[in-house]
Short mmCIF file of C-alpha atoms in Angstrom, two decimals:
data_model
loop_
_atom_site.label_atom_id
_atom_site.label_comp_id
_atom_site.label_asym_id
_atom_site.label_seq_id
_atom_site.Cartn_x
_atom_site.Cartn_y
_atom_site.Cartn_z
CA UNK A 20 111.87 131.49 -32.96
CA UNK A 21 115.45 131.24 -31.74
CA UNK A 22 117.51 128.28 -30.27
CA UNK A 23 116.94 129.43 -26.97
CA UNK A 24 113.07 129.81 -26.97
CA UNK A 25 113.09 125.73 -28.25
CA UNK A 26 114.12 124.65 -24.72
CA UNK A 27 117.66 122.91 -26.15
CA UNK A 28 120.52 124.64 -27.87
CA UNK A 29 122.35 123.01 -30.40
CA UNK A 30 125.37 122.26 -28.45
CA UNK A 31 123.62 120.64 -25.64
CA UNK A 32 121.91 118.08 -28.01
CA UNK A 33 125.12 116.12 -28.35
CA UNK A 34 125.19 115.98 -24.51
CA UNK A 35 122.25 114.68 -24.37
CA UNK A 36 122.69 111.41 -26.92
CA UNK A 37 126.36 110.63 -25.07
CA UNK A 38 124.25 111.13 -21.63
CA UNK A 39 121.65 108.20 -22.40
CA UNK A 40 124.02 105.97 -24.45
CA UNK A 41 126.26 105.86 -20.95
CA UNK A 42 123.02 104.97 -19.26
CA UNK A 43 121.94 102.36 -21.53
CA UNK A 44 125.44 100.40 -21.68
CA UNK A 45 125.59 100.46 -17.74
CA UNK A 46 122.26 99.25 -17.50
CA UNK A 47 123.42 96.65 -20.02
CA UNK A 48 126.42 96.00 -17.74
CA UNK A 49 124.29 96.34 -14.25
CA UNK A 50 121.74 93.90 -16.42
CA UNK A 51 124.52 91.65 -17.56
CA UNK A 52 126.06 91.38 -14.37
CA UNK A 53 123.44 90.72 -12.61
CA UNK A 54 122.57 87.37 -14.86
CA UNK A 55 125.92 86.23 -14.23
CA UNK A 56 125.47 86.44 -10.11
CA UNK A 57 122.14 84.25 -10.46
CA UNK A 58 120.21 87.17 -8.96
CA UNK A 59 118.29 87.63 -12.36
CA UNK A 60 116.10 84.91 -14.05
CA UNK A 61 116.73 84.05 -17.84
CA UNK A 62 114.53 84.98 -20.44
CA UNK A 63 115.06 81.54 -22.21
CA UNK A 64 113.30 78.64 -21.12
CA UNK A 65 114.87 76.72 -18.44
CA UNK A 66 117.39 73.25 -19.11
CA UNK A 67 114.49 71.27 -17.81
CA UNK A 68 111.78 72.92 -20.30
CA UNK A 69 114.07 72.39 -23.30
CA UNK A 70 115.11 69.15 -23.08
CA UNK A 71 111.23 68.88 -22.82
CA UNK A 72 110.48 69.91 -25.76
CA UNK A 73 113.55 68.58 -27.52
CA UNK A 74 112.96 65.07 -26.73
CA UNK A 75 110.08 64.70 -29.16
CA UNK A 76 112.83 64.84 -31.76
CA UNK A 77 114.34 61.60 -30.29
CA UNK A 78 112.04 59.69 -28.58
CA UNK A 79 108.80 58.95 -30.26
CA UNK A 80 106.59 58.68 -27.16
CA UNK A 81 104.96 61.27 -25.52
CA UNK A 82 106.95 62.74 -22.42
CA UNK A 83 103.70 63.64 -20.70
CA UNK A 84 102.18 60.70 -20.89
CA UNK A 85 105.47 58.60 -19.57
CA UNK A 86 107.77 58.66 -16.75
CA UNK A 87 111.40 57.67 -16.46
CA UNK A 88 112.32 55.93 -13.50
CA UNK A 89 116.22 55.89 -12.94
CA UNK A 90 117.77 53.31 -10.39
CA UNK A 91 121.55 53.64 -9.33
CA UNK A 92 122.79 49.81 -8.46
CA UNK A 93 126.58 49.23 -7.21
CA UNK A 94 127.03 47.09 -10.41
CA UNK A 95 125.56 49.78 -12.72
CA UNK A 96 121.91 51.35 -12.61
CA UNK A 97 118.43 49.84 -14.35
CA UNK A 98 116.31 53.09 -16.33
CA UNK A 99 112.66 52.04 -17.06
CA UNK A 100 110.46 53.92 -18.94
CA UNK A 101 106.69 53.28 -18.39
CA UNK A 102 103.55 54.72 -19.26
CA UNK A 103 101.65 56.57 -16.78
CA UNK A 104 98.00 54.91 -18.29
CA UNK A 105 99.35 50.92 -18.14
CA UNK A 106 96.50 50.58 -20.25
CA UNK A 107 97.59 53.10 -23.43
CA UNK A 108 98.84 50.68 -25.64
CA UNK A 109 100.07 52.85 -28.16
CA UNK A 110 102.79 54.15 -25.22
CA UNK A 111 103.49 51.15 -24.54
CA UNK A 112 104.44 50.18 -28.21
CA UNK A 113 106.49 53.30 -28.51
CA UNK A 114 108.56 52.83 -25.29
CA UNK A 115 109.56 49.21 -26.04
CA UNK A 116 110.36 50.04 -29.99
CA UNK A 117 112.52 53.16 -28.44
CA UNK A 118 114.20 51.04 -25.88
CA UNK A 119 115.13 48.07 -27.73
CA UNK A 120 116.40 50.75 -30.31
CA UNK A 121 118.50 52.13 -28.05
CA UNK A 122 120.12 49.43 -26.24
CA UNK A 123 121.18 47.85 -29.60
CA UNK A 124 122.83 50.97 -29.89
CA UNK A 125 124.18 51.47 -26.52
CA UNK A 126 125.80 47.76 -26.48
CA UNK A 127 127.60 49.47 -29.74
CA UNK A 128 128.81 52.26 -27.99
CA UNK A 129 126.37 54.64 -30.20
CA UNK A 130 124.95 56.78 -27.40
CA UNK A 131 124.07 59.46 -30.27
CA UNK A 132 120.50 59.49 -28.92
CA UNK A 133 121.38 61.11 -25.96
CA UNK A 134 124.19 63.43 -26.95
CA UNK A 135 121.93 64.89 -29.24
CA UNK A 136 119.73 65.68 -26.48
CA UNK A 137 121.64 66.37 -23.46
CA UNK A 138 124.81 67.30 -25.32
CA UNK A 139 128.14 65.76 -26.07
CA UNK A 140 129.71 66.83 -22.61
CA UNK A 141 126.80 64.62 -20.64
CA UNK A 142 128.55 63.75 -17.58
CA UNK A 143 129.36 60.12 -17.79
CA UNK A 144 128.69 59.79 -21.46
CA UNK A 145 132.34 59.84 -22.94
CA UNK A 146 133.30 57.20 -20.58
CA UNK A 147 130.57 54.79 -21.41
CA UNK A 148 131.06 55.51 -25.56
CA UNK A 149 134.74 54.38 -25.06
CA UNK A 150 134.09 51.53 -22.10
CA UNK A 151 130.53 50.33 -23.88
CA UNK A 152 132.24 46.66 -24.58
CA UNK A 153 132.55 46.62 -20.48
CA UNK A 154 129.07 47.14 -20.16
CA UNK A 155 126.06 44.62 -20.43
CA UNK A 156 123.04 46.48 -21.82
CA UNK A 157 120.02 44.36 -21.02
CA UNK A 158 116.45 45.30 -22.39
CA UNK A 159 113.51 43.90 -21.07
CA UNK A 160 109.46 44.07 -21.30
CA UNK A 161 107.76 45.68 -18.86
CA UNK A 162 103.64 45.21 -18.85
CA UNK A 163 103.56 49.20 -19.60
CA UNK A 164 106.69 49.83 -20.81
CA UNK A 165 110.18 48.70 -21.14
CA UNK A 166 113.42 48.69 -18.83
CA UNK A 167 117.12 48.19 -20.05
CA UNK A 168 119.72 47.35 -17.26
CA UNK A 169 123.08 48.60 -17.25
CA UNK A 170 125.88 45.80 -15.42
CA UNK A 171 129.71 46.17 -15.61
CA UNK A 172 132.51 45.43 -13.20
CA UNK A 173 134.55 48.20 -13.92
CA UNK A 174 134.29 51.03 -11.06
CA UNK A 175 134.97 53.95 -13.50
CA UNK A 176 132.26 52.42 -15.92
CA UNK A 177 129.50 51.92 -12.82
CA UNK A 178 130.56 55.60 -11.90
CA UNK A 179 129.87 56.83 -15.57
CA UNK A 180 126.19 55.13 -15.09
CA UNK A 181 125.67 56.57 -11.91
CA UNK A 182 126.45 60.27 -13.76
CA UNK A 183 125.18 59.35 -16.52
CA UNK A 184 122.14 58.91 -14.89
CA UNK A 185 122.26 62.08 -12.53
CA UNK A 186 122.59 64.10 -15.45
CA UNK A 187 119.25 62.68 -16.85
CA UNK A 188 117.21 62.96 -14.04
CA UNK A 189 118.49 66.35 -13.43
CA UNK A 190 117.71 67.08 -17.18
CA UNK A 191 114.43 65.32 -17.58
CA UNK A 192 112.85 67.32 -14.26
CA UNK A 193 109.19 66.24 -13.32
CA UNK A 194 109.71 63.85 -16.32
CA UNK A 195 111.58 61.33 -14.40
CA UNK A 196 112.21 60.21 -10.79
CA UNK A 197 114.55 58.28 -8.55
CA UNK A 198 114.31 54.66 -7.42
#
């Protein structure tokens, strides 16, 4: 059987393979491009779902079972953290250990905690590390959880709270809500 009786000669073969390698990298561009616009989901969980699953890392209650309330004031903001069952005691435990935790660190200027789950480029977050002796970090009990209130008198520090806060609500999804 010749060349010509296999339906391909040997010349057209290269063709071929340069043929479907242009087609594959401008589908890959078309694909690419596409992404950028918005007009094309992403194939990796959303900001919302990762930070999701992420904050077991940092905070040792359960997400599901909580909700973070966030609360803008023009002196600062107040974030509470309560248990959705205000009879699960062992949420309960967790949020106030977490909280008092964290504003011994925040009234240090450690905001570690959330950089490592937001990222270092939170909006607001440089601003409070570097103005954190300007800002009052009160924690207190709640009967299912815990709240810790933020107070300065610096503008640029209250604004930092206010994005600081934006970001996390934005972040944490159906996981928090807005006072």
């Amino acid at each position: 059987m010749n060349s010509s009786n296999r339906g391909m000669t040997r010349s057209a073969k290269p063709l071929v393979i340069v043929v479907a390698l242009i087609a594959a990298v401008a589908l890959l561009a078309t694909l690419a491009v596409l992404y950028v616009l918005g007009w094309l989901p992403s194939l990796t969980p959303n900001r919302q779902a990762q930070i999701h699953a992420a904050g077991a890392q940092i905070m040792p209650f359960d997400l599901d079972a909580t909700t973070h309330t966030f609360t803008m004031t023009p002196t600062g903001g107040i974030q509470e953290v309560t248990a959705k069952d205000p009879g699960d005691s062992t949420q309960i435990a967790l949020i106030q250990q977490h909280l008092q935790h964290e504003a011994m660190q925040f009234r240090a200027g450690d905001f570690s905690d959330p950089a490592s789950l937001h990222g270092a480029d939170m909006p607001g977050l440089k601003a409070l590390e570097a103005g954190a002796a300007q800002v009052r970090v009160e924690y207190a009990t709640l009967p299912a959880g815990a709240r810790l209130i933020y107070t300065t008198d610096d503008p640029q520090l209250i604004t930092a709270v206010h994005q600081w806060f934006g970001a996390q609500l934005s972040d944490h999804g159906h996981d928090a809500m807005s006072k």
